[in-house]
Tab-separated table of N, CA and C in Angstrom:
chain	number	residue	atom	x	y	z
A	1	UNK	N	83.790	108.071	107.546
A	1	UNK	CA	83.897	108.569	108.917
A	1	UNK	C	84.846	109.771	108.934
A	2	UNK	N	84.426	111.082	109.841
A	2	UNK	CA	85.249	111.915	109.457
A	2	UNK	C	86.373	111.932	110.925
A	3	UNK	N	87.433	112.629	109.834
A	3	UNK	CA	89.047	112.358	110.873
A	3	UNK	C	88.941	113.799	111.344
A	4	UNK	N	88.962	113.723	113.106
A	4	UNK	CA	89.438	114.974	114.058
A	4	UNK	C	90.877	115.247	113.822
A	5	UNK	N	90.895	116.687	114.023
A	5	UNK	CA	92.454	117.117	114.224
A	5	UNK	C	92.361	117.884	115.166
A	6	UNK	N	93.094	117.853	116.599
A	6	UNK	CA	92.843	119.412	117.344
A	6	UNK	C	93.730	119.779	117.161
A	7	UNK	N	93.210	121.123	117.214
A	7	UNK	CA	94.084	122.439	117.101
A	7	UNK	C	94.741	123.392	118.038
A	8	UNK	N	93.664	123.921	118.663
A	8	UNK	CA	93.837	124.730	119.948
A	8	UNK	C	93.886	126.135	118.954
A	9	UNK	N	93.755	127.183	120.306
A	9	UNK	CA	93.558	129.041	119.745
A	9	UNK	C	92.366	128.635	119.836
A	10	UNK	N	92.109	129.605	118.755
A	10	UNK	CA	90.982	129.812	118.383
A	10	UNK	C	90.672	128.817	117.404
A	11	UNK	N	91.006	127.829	116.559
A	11	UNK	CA	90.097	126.529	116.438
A	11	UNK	C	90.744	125.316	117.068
A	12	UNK	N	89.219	125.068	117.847
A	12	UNK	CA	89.397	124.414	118.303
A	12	UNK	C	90.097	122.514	117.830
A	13	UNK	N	89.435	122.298	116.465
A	13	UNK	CA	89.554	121.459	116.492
A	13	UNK	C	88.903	121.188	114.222
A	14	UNK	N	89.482	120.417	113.694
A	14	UNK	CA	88.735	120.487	112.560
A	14	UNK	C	88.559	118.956	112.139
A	15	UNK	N	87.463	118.689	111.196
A	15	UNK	CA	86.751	117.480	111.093
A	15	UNK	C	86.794	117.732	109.530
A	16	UNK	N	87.739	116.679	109.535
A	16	UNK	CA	87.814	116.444	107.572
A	16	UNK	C	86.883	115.217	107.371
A	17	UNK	N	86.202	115.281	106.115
A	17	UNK	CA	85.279	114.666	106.044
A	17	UNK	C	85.837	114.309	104.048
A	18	UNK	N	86.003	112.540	103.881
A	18	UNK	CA	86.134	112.360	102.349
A	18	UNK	C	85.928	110.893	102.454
A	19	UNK	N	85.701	110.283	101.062
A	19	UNK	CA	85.262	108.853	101.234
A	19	UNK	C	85.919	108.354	101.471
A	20	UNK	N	87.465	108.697	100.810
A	20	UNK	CA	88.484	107.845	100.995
A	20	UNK	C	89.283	108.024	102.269
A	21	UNK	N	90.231	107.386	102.159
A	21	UNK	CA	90.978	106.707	103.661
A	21	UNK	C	92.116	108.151	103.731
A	22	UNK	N	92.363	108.571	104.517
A	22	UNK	CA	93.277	109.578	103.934
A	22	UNK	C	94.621	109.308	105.166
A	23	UNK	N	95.854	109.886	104.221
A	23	UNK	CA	97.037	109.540	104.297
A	23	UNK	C	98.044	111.052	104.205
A	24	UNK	N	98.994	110.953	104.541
A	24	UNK	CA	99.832	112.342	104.592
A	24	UNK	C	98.967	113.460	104.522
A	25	UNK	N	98.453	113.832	105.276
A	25	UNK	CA	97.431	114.867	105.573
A	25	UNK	C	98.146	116.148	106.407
A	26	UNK	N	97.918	117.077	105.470
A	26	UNK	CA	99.027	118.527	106.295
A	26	UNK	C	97.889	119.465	106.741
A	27	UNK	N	97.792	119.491	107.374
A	27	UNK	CA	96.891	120.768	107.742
A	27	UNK	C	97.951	122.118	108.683
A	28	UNK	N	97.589	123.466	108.396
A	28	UNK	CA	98.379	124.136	109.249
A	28	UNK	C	96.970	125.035	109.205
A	29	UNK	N	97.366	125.993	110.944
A	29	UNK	CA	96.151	126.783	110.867
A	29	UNK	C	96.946	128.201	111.244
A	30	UNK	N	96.339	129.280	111.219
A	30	UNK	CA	97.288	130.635	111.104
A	30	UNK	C	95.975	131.593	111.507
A	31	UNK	N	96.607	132.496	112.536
A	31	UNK	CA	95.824	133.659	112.756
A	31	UNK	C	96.753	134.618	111.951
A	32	UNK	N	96.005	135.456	111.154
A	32	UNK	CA	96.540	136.322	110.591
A	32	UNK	C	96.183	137.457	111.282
A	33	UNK	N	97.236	138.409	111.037
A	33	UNK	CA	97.045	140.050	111.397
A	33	UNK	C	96.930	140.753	110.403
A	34	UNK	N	97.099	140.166	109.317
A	34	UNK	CA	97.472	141.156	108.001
A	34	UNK	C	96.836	140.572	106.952
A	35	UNK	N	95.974	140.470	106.056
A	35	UNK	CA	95.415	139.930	105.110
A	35	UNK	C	95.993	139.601	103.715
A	36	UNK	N	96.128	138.997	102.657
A	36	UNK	CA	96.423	139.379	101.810
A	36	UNK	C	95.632	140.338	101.207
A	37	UNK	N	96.918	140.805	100.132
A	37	UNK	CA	96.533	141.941	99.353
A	37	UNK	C	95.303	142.240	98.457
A	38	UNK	N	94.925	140.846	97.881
A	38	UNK	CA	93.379	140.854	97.100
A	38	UNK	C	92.093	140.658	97.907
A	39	UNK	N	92.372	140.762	99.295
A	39	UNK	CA	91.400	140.055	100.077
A	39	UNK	C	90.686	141.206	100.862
A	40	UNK	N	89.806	141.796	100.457
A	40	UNK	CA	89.173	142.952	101.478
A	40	UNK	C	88.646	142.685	102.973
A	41	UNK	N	89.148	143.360	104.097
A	41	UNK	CA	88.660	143.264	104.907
A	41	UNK	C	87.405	143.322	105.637
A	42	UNK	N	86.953	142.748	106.520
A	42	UNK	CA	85.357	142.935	106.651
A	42	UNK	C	85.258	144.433	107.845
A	43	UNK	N	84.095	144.801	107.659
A	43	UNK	CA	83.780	146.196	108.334
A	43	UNK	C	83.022	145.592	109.461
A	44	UNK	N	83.079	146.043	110.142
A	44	UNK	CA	82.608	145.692	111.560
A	44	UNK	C	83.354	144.590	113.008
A	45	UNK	N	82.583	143.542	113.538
A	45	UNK	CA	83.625	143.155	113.972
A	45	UNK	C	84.045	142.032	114.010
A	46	UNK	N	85.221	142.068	113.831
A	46	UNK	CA	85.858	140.617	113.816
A	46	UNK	C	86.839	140.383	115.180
A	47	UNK	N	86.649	138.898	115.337
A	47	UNK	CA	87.642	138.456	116.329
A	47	UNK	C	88.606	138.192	116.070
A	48	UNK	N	88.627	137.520	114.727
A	48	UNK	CA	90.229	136.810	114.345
A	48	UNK	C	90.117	136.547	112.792
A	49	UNK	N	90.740	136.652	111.713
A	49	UNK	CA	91.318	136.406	110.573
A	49	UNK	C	91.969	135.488	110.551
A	50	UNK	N	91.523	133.873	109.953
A	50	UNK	CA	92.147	132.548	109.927
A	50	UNK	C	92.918	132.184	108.461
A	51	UNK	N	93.799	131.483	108.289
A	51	UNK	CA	94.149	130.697	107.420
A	51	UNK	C	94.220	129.351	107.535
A	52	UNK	N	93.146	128.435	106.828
A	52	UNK	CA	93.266	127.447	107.064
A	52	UNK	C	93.627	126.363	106.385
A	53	UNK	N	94.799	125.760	105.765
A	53	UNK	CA	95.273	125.103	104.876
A	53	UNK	C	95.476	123.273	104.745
A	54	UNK	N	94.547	122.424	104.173
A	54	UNK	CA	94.718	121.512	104.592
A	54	UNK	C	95.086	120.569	103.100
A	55	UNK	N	96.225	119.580	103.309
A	55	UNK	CA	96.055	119.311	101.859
A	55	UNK	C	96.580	117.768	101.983
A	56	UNK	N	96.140	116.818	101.771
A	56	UNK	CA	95.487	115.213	101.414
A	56	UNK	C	95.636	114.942	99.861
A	57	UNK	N	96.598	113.792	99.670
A	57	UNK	CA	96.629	113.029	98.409
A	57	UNK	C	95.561	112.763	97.868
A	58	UNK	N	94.511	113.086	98.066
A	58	UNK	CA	93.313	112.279	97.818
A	58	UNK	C	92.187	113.381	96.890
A	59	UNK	N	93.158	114.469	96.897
A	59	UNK	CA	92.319	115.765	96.367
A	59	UNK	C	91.361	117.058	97.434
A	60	UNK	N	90.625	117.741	97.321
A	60	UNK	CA	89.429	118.509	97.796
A	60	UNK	C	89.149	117.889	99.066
A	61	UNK	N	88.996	118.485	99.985
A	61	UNK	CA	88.412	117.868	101.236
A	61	UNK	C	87.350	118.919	101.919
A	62	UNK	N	86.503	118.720	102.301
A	62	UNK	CA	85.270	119.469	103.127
A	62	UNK	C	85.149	119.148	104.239
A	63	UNK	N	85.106	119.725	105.265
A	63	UNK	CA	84.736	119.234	106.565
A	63	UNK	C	83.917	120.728	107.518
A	64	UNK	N	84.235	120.255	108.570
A	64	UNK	CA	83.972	121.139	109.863
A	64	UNK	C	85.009	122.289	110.811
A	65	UNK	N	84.494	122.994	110.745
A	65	UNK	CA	85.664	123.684	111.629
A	65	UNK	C	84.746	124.121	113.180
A	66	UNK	N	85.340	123.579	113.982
A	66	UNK	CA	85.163	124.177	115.462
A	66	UNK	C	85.889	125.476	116.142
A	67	UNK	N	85.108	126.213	116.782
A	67	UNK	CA	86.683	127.521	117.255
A	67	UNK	C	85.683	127.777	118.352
A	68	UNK	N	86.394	128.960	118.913
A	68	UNK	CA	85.784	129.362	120.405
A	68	UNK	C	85.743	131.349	120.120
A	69	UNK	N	84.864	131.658	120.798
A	69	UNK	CA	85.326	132.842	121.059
A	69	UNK	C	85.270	133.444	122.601
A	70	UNK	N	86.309	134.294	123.189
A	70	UNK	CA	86.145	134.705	124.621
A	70	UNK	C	84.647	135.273	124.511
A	71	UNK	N	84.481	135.206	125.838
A	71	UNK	CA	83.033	135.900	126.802
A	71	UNK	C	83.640	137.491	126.995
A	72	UNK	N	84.726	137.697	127.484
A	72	UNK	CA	85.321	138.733	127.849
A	72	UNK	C	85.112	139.853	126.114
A	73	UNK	N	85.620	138.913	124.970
A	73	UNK	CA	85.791	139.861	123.902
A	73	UNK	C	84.150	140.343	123.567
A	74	UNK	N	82.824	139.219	123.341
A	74	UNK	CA	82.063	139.080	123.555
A	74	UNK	C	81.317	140.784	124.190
A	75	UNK	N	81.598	140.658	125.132
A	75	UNK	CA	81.141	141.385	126.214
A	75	UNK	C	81.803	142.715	125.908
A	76	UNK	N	83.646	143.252	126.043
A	76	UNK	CA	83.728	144.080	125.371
A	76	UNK	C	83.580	145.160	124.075
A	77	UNK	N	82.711	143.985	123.388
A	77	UNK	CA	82.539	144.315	121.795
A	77	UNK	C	80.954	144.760	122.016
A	78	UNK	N	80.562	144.661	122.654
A	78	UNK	CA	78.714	144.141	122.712
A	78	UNK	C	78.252	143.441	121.719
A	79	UNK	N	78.829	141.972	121.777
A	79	UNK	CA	77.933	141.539	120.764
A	79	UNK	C	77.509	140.451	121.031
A	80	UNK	N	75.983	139.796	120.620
A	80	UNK	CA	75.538	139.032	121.232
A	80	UNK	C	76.110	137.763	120.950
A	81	UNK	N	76.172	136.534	121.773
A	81	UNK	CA	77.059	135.323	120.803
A	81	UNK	C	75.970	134.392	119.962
A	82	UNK	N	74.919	134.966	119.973
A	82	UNK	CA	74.101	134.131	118.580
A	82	UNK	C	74.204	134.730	117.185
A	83	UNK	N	75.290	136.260	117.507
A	83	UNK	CA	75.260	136.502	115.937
A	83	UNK	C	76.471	136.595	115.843
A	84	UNK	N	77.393	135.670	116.400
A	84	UNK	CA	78.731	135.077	115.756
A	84	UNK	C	78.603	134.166	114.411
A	85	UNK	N	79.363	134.454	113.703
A	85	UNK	CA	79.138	133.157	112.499
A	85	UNK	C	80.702	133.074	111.732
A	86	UNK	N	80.981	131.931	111.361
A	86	UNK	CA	82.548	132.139	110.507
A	86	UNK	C	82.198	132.411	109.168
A	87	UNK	N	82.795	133.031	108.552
A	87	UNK	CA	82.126	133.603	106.854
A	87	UNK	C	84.169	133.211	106.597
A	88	UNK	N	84.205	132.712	105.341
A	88	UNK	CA	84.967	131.968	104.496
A	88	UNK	C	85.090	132.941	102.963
A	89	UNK	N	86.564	133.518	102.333
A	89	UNK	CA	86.814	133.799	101.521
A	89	UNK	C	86.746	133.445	100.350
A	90	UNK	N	85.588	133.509	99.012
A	90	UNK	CA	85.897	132.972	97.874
A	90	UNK	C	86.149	133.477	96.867
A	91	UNK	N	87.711	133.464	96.415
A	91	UNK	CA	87.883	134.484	95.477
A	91	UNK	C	87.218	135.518	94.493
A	92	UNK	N	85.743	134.310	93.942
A	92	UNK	CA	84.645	134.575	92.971
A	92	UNK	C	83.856	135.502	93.555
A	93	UNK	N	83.607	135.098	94.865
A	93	UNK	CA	82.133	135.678	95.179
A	93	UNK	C	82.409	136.382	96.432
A	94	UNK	N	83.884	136.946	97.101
A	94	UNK	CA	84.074	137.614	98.263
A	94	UNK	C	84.067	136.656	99.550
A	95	UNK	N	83.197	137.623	100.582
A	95	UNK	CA	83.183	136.306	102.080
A	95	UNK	C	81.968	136.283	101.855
A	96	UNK	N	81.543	135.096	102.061
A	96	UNK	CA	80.499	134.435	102.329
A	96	UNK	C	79.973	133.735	103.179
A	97	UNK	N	78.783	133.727	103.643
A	97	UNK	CA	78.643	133.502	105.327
A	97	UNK	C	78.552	131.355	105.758
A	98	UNK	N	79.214	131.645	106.372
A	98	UNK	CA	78.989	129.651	106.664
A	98	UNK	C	77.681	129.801	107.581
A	99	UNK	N	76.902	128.495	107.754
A	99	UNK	CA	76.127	127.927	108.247
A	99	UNK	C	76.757	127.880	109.986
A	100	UNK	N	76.687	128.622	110.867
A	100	UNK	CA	77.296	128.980	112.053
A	100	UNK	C	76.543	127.895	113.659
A	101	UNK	N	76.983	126.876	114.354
A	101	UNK	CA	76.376	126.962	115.384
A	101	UNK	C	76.814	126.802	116.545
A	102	UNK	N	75.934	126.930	117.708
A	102	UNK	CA	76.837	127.083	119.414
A	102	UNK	C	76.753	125.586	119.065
A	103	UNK	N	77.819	124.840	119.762
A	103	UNK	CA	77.697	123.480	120.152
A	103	UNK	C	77.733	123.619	121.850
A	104	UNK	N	78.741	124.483	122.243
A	104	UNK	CA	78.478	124.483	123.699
A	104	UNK	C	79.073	125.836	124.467
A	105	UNK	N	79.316	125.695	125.899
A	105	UNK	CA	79.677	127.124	126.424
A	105	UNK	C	80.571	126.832	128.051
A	106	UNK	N	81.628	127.293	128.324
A	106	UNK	CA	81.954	126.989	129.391
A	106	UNK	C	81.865	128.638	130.025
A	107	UNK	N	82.787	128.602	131.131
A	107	UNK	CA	82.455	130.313	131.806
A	107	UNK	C	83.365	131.321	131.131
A	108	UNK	N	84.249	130.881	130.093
A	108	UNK	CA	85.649	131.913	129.673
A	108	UNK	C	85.006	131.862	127.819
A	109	UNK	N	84.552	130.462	127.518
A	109	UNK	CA	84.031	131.166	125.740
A	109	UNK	C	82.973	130.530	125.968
A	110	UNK	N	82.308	130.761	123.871
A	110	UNK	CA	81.252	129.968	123.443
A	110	UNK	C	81.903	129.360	122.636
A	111	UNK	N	81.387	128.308	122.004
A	111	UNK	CA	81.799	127.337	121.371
A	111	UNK	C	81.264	126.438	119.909
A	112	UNK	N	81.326	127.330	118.471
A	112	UNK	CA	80.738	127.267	117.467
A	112	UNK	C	80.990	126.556	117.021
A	113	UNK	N	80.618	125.670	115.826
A	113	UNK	CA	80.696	124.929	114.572
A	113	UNK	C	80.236	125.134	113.100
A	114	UNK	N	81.267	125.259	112.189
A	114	UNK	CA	80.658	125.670	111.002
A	114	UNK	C	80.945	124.732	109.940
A	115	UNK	N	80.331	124.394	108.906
A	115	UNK	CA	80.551	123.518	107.830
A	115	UNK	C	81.123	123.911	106.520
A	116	UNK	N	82.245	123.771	105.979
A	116	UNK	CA	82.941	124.089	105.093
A	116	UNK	C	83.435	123.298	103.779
A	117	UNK	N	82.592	124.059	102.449
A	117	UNK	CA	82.883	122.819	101.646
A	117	UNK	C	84.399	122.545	101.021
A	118	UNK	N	85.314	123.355	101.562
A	118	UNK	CA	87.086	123.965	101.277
A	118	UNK	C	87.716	124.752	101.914
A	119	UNK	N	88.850	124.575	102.411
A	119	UNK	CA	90.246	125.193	103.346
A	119	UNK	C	90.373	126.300	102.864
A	120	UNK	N	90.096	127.120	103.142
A	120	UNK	CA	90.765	128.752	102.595
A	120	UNK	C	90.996	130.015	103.921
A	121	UNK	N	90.501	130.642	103.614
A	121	UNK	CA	90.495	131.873	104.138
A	121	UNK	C	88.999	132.239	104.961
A	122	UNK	N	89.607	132.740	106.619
A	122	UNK	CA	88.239	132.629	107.346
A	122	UNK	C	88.222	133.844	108.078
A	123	UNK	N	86.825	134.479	108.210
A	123	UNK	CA	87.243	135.493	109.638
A	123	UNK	C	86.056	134.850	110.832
A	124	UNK	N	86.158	134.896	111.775
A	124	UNK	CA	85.176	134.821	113.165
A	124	UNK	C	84.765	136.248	113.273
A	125	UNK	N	83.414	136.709	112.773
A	125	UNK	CA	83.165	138.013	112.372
A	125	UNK	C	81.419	137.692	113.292
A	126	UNK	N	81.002	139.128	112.887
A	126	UNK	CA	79.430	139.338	113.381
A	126	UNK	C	78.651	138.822	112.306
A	127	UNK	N	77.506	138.713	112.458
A	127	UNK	CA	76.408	138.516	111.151
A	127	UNK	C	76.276	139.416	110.213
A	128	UNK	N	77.083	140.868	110.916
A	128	UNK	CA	76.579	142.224	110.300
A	128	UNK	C	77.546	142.528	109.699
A	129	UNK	N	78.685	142.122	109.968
A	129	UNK	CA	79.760	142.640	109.191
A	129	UNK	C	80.039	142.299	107.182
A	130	UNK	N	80.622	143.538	106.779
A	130	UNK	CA	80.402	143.213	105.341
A	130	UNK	C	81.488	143.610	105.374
A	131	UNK	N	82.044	143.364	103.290
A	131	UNK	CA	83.204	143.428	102.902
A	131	UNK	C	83.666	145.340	102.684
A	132	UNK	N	84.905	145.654	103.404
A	132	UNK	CA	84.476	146.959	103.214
A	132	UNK	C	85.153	147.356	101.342
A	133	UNK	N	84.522	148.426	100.537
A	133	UNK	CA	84.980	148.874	99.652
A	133	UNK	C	85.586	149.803	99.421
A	134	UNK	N	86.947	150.018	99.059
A	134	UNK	CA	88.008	151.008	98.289
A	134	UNK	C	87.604	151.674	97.219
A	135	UNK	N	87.690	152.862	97.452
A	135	UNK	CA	87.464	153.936	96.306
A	135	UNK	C	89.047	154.097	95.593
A	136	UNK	N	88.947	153.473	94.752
A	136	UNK	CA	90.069	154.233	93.718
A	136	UNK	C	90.042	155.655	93.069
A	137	UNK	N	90.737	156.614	92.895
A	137	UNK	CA	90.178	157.090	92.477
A	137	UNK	C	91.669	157.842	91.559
A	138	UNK	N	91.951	158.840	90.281
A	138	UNK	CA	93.075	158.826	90.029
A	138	UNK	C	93.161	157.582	89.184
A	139	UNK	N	92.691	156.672	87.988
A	139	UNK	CA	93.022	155.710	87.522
A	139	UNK	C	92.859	156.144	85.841
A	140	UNK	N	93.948	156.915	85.095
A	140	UNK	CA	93.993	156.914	83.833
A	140	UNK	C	93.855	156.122	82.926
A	141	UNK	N	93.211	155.637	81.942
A	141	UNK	CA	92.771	154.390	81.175
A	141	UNK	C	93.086	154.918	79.738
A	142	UNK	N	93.968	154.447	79.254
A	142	UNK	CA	94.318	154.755	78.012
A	142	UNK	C	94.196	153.314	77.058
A	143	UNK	N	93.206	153.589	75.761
A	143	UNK	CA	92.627	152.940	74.738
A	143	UNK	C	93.395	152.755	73.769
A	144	UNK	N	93.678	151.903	73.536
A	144	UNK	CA	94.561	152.209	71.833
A	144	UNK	C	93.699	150.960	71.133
A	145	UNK	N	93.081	152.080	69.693
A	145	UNK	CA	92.640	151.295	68.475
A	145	UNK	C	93.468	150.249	67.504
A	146	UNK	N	93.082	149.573	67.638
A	146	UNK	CA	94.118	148.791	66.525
A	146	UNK	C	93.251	148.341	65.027
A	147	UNK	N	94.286	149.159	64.337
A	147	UNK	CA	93.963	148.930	62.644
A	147	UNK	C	94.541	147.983	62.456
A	148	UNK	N	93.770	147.536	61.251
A	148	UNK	CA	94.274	146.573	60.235
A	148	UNK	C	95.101	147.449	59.180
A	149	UNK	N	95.825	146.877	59.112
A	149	UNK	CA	96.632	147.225	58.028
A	149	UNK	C	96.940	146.104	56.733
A	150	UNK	N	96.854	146.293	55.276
A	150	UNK	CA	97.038	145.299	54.425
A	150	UNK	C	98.405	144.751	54.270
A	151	UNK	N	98.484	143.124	54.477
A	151	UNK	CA	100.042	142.761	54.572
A	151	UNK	C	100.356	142.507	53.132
A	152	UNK	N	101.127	142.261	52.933
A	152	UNK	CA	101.947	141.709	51.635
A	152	UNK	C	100.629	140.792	50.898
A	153	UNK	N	100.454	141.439	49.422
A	153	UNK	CA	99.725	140.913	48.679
A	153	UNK	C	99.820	139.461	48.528
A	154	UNK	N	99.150	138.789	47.924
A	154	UNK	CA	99.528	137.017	47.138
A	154	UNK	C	100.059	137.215	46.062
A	155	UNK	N	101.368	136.803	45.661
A	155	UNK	CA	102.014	137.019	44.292
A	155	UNK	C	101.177	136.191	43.349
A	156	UNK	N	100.674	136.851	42.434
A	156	UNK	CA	99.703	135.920	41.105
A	156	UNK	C	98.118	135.913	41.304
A	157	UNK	N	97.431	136.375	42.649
A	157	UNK	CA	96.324	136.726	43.044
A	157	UNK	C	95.912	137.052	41.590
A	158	UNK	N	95.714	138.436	41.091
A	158	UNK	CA	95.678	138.740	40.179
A	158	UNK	C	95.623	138.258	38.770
A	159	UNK	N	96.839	137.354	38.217
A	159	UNK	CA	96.983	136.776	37.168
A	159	UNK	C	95.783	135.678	37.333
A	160	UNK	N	95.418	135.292	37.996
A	160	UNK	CA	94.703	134.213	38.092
A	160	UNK	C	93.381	134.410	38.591
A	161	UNK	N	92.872	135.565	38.448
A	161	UNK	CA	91.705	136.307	38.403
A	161	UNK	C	91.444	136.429	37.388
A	162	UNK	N	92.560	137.349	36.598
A	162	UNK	CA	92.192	137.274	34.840
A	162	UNK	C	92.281	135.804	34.347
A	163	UNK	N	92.911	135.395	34.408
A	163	UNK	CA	92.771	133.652	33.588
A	163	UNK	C	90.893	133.243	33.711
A	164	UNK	N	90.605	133.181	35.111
A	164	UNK	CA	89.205	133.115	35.330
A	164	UNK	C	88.386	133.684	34.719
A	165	UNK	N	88.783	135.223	34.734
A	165	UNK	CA	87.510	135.917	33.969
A	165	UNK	C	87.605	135.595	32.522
A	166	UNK	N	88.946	135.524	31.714
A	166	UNK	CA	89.147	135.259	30.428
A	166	UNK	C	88.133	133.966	30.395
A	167	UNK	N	88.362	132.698	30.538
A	167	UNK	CA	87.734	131.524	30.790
A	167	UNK	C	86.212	131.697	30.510
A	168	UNK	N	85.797	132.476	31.683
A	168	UNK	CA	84.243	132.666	31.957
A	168	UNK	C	83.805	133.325	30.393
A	169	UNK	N	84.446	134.302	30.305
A	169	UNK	CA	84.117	135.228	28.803
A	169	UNK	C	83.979	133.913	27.652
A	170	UNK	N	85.287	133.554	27.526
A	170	UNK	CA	85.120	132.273	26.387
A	170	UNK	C	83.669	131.572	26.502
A	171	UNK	N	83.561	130.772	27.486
A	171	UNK	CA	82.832	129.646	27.789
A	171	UNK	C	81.404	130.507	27.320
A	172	UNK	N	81.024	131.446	27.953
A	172	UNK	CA	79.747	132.202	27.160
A	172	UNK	C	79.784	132.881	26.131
A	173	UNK	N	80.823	133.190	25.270
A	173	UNK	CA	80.670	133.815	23.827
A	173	UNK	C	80.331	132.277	23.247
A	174	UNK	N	81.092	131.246	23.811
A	174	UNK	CA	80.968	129.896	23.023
A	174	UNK	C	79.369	129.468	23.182
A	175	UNK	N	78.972	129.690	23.869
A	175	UNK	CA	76.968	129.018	23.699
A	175	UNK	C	76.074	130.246	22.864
């Protein structure tokens, strides 16, 4: 059975979902203004940049996240509220879009639900919005070859090469 937490802001509310019974359960939620540094921002529009951190003795947890967005922002932005969706940060593979839906609507927001298989990093963005890309440019790359070089011989290598070959010589003059 999965355990509610409300939140309030902009999420509304989140639904951890694990087999086991869960116990000391921290969750904190964070609107960010500022992203971290490895994390590219999305181009187009976003409502809000989340951090969502939840962490249970029990390991990994997946659940639901609920949030709202104003009618007013909605409306100022022109954007329609069926192509709201929460898209989720994965280090590997960038943002990636969650499975987005209205659950309901009063007269001030709408009221989405998205399914999340891990706590990370979220924006409340458009359908259209993508990750934007940085041109570096100015990046000197300097190569260095590495030789082998011969280390310190085997003391007796040698002597015991000739012993061998002496040996071998005998053994066939002898047949």
């Amino acid at each position: 059975k999965p355990v509610t937490i409300e939140v309030g802001k902009s999420v509304e509310r989140l639904k951890l979902n694990t087999k086991e019974r869960l116990e000391n359960v921290f969750v904190e939620v964070r609107e960010l203004t500022i992203l971290p540094e490895n994390v590219p921002k999305l181009s187009g529009k976003v409502y809000v940049y989340l951090e969502v951190e939840v962490s249970v003795e029990t390991g990994e947890t997946e659940g639901e996240i609920e949030f709202k967005v104003s009618k007013d922002w909605l409306i100022e932005n022109d954007v329609d509220k069926s192509s709201i969706v929460l898209k989720k940060y994965v280090e590997s593979e960038g943002w990636i879009t969650l499975e987005t839906r209205i659950i309901r609507e009063d007269e001030n927001y709408v009221y989405y639900a998205a399914k999340t298989p891990s706590f990370s990093l979220y924006a409340i963005t458009t359908k259209e919005s993508t990750a934007e890309v940085t041109t570096i440019t100015g990046i000197t790359t300097t190569t260095q070859k590495a030789i082998a070089t011969p280390t310190e011989k085997t003391p007796g290598f040698e002597v015991i090469l000739g012993i061998a070959a002496i040996t071998f010589a005998i053994r066939k003059m002898g047949k």
